[in-house]
Short mmCIF file of C-alpha atoms in Angstrom, two decimals:
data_model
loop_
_atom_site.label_atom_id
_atom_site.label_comp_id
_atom_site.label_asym_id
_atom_site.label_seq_id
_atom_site.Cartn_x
_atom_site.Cartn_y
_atom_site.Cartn_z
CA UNK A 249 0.00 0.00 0.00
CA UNK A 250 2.87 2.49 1.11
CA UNK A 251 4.34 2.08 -2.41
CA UNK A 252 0.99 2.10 -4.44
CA UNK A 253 0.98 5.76 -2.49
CA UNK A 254 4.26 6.62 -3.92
CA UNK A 255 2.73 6.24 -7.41
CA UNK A 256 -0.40 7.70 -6.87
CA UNK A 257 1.24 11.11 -5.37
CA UNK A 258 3.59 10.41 -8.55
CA UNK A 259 1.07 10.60 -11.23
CA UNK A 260 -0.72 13.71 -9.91
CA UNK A 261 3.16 15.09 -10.48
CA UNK A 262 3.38 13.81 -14.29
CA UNK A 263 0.04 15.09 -15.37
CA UNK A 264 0.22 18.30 -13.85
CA UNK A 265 3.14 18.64 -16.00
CA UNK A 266 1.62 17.88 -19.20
CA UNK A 267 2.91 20.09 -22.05
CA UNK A 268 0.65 23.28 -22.38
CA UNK A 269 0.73 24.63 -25.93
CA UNK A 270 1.71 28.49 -25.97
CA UNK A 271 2.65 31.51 -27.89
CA UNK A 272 6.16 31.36 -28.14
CA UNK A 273 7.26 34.35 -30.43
CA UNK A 274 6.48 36.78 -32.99
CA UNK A 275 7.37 36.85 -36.53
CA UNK A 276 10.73 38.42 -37.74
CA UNK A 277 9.16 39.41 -40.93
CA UNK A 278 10.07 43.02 -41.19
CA UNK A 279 13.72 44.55 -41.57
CA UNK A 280 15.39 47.21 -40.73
CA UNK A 281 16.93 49.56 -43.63
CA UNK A 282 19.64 52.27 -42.78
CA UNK A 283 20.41 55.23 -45.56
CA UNK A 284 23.91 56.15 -45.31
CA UNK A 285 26.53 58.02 -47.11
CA UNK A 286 29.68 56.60 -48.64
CA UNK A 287 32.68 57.75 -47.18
CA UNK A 288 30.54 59.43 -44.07
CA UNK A 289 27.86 58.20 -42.26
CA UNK A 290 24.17 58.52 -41.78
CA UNK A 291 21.58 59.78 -44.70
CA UNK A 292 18.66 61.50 -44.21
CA UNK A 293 16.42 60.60 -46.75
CA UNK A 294 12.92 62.87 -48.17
CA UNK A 295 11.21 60.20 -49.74
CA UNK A 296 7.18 60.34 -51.53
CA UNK A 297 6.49 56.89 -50.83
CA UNK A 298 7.38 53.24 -51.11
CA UNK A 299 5.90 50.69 -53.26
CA UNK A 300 6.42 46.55 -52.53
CA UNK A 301 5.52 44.19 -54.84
CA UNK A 302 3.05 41.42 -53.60
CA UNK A 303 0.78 44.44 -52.42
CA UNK A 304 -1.45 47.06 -53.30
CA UNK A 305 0.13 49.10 -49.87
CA UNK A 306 2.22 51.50 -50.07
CA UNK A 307 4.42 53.55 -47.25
CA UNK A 308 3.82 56.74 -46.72
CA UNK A 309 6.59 59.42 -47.28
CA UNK A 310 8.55 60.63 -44.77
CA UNK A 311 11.66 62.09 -44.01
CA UNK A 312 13.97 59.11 -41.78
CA UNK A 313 17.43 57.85 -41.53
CA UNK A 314 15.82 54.19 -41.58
CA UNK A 315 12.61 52.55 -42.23
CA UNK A 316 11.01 49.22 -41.16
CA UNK A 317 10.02 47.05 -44.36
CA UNK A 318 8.09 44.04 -44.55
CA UNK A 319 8.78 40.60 -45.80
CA UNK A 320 6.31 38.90 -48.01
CA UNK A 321 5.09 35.56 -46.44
CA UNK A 322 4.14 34.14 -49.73
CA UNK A 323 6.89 34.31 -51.85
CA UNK A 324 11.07 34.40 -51.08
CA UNK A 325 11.74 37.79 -52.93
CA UNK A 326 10.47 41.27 -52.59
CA UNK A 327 11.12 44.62 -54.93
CA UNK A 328 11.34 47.70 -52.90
CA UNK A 329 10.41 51.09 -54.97
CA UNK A 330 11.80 54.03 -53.59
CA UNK A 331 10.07 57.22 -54.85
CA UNK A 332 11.85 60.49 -54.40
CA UNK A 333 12.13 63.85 -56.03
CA UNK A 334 14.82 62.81 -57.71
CA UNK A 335 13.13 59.87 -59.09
CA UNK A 336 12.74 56.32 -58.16
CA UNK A 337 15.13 53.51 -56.80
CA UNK A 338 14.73 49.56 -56.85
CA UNK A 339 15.91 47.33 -54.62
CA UNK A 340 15.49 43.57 -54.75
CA UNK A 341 15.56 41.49 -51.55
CA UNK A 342 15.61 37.30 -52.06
CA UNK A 343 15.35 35.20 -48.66
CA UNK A 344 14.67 32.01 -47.03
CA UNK A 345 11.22 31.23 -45.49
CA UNK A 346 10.43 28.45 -43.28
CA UNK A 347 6.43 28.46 -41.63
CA UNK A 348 6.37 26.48 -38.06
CA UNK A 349 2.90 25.93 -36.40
CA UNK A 350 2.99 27.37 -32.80
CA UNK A 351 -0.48 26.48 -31.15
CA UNK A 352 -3.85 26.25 -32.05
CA UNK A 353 -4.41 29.37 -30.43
CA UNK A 354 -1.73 31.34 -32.13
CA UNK A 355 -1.68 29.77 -35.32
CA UNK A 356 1.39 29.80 -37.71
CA UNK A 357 4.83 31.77 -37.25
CA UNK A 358 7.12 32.54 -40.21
CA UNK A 359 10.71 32.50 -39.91
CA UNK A 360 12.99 34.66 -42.49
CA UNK A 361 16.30 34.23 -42.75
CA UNK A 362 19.44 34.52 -45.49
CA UNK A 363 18.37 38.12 -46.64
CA UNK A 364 20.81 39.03 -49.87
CA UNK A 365 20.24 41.61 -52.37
CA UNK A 366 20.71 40.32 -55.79
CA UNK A 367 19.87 43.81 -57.50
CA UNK A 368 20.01 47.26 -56.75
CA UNK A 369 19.82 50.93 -58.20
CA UNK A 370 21.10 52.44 -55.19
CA UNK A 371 25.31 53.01 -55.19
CA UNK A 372 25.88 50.29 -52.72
CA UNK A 373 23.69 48.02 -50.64
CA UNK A 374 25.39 46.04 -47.75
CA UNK A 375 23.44 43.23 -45.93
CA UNK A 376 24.73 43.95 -42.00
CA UNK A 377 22.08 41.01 -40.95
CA UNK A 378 20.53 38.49 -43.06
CA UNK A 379 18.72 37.29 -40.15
CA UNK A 380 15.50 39.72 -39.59
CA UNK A 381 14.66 39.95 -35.51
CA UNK A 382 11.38 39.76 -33.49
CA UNK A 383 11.65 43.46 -32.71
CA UNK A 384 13.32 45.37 -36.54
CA UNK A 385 17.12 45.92 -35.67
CA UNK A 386 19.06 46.85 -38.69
CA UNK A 387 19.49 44.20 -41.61
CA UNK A 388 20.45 46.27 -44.57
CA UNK A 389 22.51 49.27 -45.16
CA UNK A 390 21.93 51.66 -48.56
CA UNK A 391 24.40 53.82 -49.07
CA UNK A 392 24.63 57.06 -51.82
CA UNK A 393 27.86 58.74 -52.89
CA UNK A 394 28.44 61.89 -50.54
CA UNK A 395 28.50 65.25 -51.77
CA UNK A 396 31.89 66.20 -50.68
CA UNK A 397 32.17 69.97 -51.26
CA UNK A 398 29.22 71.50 -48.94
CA UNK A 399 30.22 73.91 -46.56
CA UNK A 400 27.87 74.86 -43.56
CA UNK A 401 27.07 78.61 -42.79
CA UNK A 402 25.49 79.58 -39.61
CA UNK A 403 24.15 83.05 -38.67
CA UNK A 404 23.56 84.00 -34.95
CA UNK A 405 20.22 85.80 -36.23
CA UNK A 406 18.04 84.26 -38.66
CA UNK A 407 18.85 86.04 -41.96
CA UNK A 408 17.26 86.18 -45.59
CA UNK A 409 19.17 85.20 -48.44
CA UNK A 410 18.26 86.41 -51.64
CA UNK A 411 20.96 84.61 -53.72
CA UNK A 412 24.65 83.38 -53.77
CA UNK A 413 26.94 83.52 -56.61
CA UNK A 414 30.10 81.50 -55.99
CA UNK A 415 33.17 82.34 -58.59
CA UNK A 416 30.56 84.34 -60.55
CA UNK A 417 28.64 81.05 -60.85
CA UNK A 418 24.60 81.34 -59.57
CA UNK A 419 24.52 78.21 -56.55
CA UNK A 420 21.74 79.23 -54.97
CA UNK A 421 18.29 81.20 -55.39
CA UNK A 422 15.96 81.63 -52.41
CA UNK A 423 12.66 81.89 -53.43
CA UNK A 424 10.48 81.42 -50.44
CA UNK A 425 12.15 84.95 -49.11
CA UNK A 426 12.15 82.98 -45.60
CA UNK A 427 15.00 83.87 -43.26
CA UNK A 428 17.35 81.18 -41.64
CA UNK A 429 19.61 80.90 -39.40
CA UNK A 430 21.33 77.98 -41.21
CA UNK A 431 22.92 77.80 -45.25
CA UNK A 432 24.90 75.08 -47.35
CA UNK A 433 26.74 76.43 -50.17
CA UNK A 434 28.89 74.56 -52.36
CA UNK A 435 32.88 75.09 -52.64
CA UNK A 436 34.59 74.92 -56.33
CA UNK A 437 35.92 71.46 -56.06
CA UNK A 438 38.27 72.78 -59.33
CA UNK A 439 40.59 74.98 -56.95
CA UNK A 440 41.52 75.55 -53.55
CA UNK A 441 39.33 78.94 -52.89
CA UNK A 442 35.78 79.88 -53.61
CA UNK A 443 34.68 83.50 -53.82
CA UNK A 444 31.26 83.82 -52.56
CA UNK A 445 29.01 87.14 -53.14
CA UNK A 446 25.87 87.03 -50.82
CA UNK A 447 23.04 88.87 -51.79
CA UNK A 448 20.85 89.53 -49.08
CA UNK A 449 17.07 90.23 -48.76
CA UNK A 450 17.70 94.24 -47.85
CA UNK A 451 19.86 94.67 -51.08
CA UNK A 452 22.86 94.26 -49.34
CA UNK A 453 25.68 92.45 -50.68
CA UNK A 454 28.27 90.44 -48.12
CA UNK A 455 31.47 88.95 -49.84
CA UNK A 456 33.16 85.74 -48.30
CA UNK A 457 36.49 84.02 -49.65
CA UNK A 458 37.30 80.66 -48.11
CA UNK A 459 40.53 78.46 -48.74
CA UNK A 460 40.51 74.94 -48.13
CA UNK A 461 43.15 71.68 -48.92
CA UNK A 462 41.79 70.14 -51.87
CA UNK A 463 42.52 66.00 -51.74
CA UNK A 464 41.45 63.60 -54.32
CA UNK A 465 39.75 60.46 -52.96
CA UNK A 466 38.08 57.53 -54.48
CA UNK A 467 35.96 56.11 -51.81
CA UNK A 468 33.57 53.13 -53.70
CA UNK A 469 34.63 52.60 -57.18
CA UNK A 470 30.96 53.66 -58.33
CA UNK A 471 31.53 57.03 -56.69
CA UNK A 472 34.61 57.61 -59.15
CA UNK A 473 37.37 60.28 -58.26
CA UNK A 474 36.22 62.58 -55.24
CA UNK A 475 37.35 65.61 -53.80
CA UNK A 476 38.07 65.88 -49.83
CA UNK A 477 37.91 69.72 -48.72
CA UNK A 478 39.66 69.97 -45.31
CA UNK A 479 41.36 73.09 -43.42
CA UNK A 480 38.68 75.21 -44.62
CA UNK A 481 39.62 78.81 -43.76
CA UNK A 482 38.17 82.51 -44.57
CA UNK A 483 40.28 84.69 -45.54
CA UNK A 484 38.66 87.60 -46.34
CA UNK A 485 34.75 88.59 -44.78
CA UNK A 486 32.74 91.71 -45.27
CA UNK A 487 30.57 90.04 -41.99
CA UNK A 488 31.06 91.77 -38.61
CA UNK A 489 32.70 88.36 -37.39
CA UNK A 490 33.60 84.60 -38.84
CA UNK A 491 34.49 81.75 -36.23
CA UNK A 492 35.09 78.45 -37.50
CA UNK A 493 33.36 75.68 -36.04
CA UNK A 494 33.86 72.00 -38.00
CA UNK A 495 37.07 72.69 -40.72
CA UNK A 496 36.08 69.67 -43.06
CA UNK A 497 32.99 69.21 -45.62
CA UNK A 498 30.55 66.79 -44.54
CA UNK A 499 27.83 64.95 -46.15
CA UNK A 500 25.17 65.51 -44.52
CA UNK A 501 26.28 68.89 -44.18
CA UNK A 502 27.76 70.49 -40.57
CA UNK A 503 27.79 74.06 -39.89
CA UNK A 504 31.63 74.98 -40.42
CA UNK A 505 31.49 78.39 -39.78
CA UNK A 506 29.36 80.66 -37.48
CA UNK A 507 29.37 84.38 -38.62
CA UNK A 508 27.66 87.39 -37.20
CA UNK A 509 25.55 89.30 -39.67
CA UNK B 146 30.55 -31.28 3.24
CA UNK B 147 34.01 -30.25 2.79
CA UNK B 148 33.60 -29.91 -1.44
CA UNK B 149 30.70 -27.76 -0.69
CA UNK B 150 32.46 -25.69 1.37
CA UNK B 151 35.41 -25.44 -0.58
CA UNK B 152 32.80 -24.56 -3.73
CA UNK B 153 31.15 -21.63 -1.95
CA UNK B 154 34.91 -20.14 -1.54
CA UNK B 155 35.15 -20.15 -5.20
CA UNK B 156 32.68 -16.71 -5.17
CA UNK B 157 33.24 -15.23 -2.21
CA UNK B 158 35.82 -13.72 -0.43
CA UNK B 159 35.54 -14.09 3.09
CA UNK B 160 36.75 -11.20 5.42
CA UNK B 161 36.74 -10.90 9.17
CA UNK B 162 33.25 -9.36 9.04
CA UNK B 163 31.30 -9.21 6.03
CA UNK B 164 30.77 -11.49 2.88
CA UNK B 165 30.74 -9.92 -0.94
CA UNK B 166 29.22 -11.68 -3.71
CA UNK B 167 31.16 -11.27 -6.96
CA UNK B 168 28.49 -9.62 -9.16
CA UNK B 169 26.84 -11.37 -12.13
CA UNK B 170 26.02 -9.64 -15.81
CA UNK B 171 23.52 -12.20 -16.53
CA UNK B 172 20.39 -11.14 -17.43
CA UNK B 173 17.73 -12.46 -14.37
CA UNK B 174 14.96 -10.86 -15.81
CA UNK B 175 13.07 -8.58 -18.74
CA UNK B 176 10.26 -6.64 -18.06
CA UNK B 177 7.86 -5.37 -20.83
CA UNK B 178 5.07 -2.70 -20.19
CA UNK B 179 3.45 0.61 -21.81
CA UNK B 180 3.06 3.91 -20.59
CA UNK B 181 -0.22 4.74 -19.45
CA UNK B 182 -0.17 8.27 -20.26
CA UNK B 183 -0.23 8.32 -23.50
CA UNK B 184 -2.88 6.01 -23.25
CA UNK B 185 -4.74 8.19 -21.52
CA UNK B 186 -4.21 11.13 -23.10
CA UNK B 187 -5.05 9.53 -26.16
CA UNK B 188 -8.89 9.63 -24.28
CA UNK B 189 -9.11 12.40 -23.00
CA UNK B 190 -7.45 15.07 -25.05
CA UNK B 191 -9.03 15.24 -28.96
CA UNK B 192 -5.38 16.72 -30.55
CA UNK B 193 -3.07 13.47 -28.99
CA UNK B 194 -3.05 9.89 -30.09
CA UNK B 195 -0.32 7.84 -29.25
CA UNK B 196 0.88 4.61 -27.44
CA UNK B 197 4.37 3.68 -25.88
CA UNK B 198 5.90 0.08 -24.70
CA UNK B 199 8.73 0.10 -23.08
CA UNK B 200 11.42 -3.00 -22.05
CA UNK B 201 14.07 -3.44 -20.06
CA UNK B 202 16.63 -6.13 -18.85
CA UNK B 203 18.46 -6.89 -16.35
CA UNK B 204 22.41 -6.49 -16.23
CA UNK B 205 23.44 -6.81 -12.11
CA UNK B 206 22.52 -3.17 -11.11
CA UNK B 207 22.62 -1.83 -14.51
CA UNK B 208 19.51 -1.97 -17.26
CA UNK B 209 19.19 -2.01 -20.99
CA UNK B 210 15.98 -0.25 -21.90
CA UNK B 211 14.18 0.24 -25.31
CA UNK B 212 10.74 2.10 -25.37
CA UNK B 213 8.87 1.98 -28.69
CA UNK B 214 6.30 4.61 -29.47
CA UNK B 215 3.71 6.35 -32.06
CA UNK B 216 2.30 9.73 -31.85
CA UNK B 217 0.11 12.01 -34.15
CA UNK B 218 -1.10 14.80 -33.46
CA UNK B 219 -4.09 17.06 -34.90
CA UNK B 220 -4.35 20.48 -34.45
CA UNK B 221 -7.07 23.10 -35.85
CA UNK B 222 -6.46 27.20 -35.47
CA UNK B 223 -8.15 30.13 -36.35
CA UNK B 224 -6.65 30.53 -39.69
CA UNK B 225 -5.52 26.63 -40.74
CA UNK B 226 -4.77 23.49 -39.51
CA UNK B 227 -1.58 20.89 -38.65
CA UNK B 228 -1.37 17.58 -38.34
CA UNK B 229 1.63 14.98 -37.48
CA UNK B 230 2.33 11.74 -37.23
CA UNK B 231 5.03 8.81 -36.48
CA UNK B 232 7.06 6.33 -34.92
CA UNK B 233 9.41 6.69 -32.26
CA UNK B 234 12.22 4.65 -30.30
CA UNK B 235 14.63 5.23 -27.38
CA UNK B 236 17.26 2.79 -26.33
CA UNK B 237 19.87 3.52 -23.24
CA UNK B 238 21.06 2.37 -20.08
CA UNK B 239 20.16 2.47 -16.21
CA UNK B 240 21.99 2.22 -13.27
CA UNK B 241 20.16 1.15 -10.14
CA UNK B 242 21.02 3.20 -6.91
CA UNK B 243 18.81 0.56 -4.56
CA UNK B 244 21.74 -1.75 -4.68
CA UNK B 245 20.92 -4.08 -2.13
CA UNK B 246 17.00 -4.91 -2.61
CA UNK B 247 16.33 -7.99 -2.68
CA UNK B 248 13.23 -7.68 -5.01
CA UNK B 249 15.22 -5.69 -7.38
CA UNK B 250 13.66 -2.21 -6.63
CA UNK B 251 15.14 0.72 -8.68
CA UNK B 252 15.75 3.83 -7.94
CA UNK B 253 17.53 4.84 -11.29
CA UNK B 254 19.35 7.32 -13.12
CA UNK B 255 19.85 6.77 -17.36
CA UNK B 256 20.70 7.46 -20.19
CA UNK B 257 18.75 7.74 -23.70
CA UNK B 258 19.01 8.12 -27.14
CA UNK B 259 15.98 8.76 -29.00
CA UNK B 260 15.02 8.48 -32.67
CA UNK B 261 12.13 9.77 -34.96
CA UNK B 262 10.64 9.12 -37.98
CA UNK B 263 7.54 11.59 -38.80
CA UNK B 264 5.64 13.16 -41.09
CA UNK B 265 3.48 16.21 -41.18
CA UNK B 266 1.93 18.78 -43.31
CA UNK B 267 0.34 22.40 -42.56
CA UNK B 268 -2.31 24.26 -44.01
CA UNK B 269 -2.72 28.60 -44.23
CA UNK B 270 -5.61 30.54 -45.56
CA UNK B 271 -5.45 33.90 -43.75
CA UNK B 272 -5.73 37.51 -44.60
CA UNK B 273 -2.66 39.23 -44.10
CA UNK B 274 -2.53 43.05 -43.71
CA UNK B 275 0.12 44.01 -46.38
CA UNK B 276 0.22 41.08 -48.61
CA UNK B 277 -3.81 40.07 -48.93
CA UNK B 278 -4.87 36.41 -49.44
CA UNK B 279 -2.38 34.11 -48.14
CA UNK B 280 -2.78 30.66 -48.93
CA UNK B 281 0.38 28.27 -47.55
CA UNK B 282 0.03 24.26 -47.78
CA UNK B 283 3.36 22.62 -46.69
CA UNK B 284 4.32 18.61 -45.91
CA UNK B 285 7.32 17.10 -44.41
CA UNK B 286 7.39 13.59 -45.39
CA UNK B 287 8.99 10.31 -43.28
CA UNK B 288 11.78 13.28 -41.87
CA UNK B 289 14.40 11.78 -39.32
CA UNK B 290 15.20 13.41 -35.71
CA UNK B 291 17.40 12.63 -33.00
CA UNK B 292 17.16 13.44 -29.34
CA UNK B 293 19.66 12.66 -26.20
CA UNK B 294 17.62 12.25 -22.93
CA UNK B 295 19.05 11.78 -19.24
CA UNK B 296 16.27 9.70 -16.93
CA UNK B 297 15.53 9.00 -13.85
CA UNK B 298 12.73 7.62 -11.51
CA UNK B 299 11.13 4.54 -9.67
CA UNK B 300 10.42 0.88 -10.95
CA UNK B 301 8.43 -0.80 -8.10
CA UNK B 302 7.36 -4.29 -7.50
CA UNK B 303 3.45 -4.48 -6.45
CA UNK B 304 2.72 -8.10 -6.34
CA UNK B 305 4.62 -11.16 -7.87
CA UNK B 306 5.33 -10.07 -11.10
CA UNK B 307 3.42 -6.86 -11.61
CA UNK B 308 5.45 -3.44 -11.39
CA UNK B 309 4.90 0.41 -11.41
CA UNK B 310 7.49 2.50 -12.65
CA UNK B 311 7.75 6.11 -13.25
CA UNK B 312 10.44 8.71 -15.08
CA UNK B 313 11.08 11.60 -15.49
CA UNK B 314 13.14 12.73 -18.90
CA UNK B 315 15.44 15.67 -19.68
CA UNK B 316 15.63 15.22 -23.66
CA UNK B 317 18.03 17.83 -25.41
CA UNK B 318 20.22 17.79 -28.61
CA UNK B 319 17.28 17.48 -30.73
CA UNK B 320 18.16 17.67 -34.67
CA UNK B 321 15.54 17.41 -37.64
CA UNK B 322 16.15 16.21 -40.92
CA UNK B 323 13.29 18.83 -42.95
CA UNK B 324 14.75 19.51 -45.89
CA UNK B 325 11.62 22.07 -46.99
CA UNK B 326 10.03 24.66 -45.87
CA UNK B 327 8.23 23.96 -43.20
CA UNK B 328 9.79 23.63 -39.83
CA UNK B 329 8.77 20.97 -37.40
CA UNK B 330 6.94 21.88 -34.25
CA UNK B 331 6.00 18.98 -32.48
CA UNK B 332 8.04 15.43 -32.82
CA UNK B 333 7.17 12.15 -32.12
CA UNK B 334 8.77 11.14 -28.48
CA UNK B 335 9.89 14.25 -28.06
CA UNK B 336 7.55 17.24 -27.82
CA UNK B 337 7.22 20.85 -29.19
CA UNK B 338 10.64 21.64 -31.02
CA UNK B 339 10.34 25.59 -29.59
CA UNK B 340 12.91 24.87 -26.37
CA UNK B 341 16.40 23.86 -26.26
CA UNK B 342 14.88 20.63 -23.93
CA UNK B 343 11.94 19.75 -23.00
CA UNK B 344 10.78 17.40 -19.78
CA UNK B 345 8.88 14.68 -19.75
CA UNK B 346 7.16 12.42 -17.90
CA UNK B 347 5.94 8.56 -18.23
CA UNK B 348 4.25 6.39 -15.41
CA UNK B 349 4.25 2.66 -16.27
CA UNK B 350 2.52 -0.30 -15.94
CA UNK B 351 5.35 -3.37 -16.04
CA UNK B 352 5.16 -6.95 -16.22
CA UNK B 353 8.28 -9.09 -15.72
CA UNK B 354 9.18 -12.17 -16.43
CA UNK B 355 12.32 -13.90 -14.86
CA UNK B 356 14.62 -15.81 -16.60
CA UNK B 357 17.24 -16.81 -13.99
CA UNK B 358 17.14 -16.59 -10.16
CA UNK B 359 19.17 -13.88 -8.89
CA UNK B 360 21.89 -14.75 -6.77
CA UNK B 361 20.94 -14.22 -3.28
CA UNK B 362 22.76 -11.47 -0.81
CA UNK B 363 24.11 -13.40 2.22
CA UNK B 364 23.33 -11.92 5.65
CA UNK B 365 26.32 -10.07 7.05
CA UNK B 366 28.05 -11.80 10.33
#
């Protein structure tokens, strides 16, 4: 009888430990994408809207550093359409899918993984992860070659621009007739100075001479032969003062110098 | 007299105060039983069929076991259904830590090995919020897995030749053959596939049948 006990306390232990079906995890069926620039680091990127293929969705536009994308759970390969101002980019994701049943209260799961991009319009596409996560954490990198000869101008007071001729060349016309506190004007990548003549709002014109060291630099081979403006420097300023703050171009663009009007 | 004396020196070794018997690896006895579990989940709970026999054999203190099993299992969700079925088998040791019980009561601690053969299919139709109509159908046909366990529990004698036994199993190490698609999620013997290891738990009914009288422990003088 004592060991029959032993048994019977024993079984109330094994079937209160039956296996209980439950929802174990979430899908990893959206990625991560980062915009960067070659050469630099992080993109901003003003896009109108992004089509997939597989769906009649699209994303909205926006203005991000990175966007969540999803996988399609029918099919191993997805086209991303990127639409911008400046027209529209592809990109082509192929993966592996596997589909695992979880419970009968939680259904299926699907599980993405060996993400590679066999096509591309962007300059270069780098797959950091081709295993998507639960929560997005970044899986692909798209990268654009950087504008290398934009130098930052910051005014302590907002201030409106009319237009900017640099070495007698028009580089920039501001319509709105908003002021701002902050301006990006090119630098002649041809020589080692620009002459800029700033036309402002009130009719007054402001001259501004920079010098900078003028490196060549091929970064990506699609990118070609690029030009690295360091040590900028003005030497000559009609503005009341000129303190440099960064010395070297940047893309996206830093304030180098902050001038009082 | 004195042959029979000089015979029983032959396997034992006599010391001041106690008596050992030189152990023997001859099989006294093989039990065979099923798991009663299994057969009563196969009752009571509409997604589970299954039944499991299990052996095992006598080696001094130490046990050969094989277990022998089928499972299938039938699941229906919101959005499709999945279904599995197969055979199963473990084979691995004992060692018995009730050395000295004369009725050959274990208290044990084992080792497994467990293999698989299953198949299984799954069936989608949902509406997914990007991509629309999604209709999936998948099948894994006769795939192989593999499974180490670690065991241990009770085998009891009742009455004459009727035993309970119950274990407990770690099983870990589990690798699938699928070679599709579709990722397993529950196999044969060994359980949902979502956890490194997974316990389990049988409680048997045994029968055993002897083959050869066990030597007998001599009382200590």
């Amino acid at each position: 009888m004592k060991k029959l006990s032993w048994f019977v306390i024993a079984s109330f232990v094994a079937f209160s430990c039956l296996d209980q079906p439950d929802c174990f995890q979430l899908n990893n069926d959206t990625i991560l994408v980062n915009f960067k620039v070659i050469g630099f680091g992080s993109d901003i990127l003003t896009f109108m809207r992004i089509n997939f293929s597989g769906s009649d969705k699209i994303i909205a536009g926006a203005t991000a550093s990175s966007i969540a994308l999803p996988l399609n759970p029918i099919d191993k390969h997805i086209d991303y359409t990127i639409v911008t101002a400046a027209g529209d980019s592809i990109i082509r994701l192929d993966y592996e899918r596997q589909v695992q049943f979880v419970s009968s209260d939680c259904g299926e799961r699907y599980i993405y993984s060996h993400l590679n991009v066999p096509e591309s319009s962007f300059d270069s596409v780098n797959v950091v992860n081709g295993t998507p996560t639960t929560t997005p954490s970044s899986n692909i990198d798209i990268f654009r070659c950087g504008r290398t000869n934009l130098m930052g101008i910051t005014f302590a007071t907002a201030v409106d621009i009319k237009t900017v001729m640099a070495d007698d060349s028009l580089v920039l016309q501001n319509a709105s007739s908003e002021a701002a506190t902050f301006y990006v004007l090119p630098l002649n990548v041809k020589n080692d100075s620009t002459s800029f003549k700033i036309e402002h709002a009130d009719g007054t014109v402001k001259n501004l001479i920079v010098t900078y060291v003028n490196t060549k630099k091929v970064f990506a081979e699609r990118c070609g032969v690029q030009n690295i403006l360091d040590e900028l420097f003005i030497v000559s300023s009609d503005y009341t003062t000129v303190t440099r703050s960064n010395a070297k171009c940047q893309d996206l663009p830093v304030s180098n110098f902050a001038i009082t009007p | 007299m004195s042959s029979c004396l000089t015979g029983f020196a032959q396997t034992e070794e006599k010391s001041a105060d106690s008596v050992k018997v030189r152990p023997s690896y001859k099989p006294t006895g093989v039990r065979f039983g099923s798991d009663v579990i299994s057969i009563i989940r196969s009752s009571s709970d509409k997604t589970f069929d299954g039944w499991e026999f299990n052996a095992d054999a006598d080696f001094d203190r130490y046990y050969g076991t094989l277990d022998v099993g089928y499972w299938a299992r039938d699941y229906v969700a919101p959005d499709g259904t999945y279904s599995n079925n197969g055979t199963y088998f473990r084979i691995g040791a004992d060692a018995n830590f009730l050395k000295k019980d004369p009725d050959k009561n274990m208290f044990f601690f084992g080792l497994r090995y467990g293999h698989s053969r299953f198949s299984e299919n799954l069936t989608v139709i949902r509406d997914d919020a990007d991509f629309g109509n999604v209709s999936i159908k998948l099948i894994n046909s006769h795939i192989p897995a593999g499974w180490f366990e670690m065991t241990t529990g009770l085998k009891v004698k009742m009455w004459k030749f009727f035993w309970l036994g119950c274990t407990a199993r770690l099983k870990f190490g589990l690798s699938t053959g699928e070679k599709g698609d579709l990722k397993p999620s529950d196999v044969p013997g060994f359980g949902r596939t979502d956890k490194q290891s997974v316990w389990g738990f049988n409680y048997q009914i045994l029968f055993r049948i002897p083959i050869k009288k066990a030597p007998s422990i001599p009382l200590e003088k």
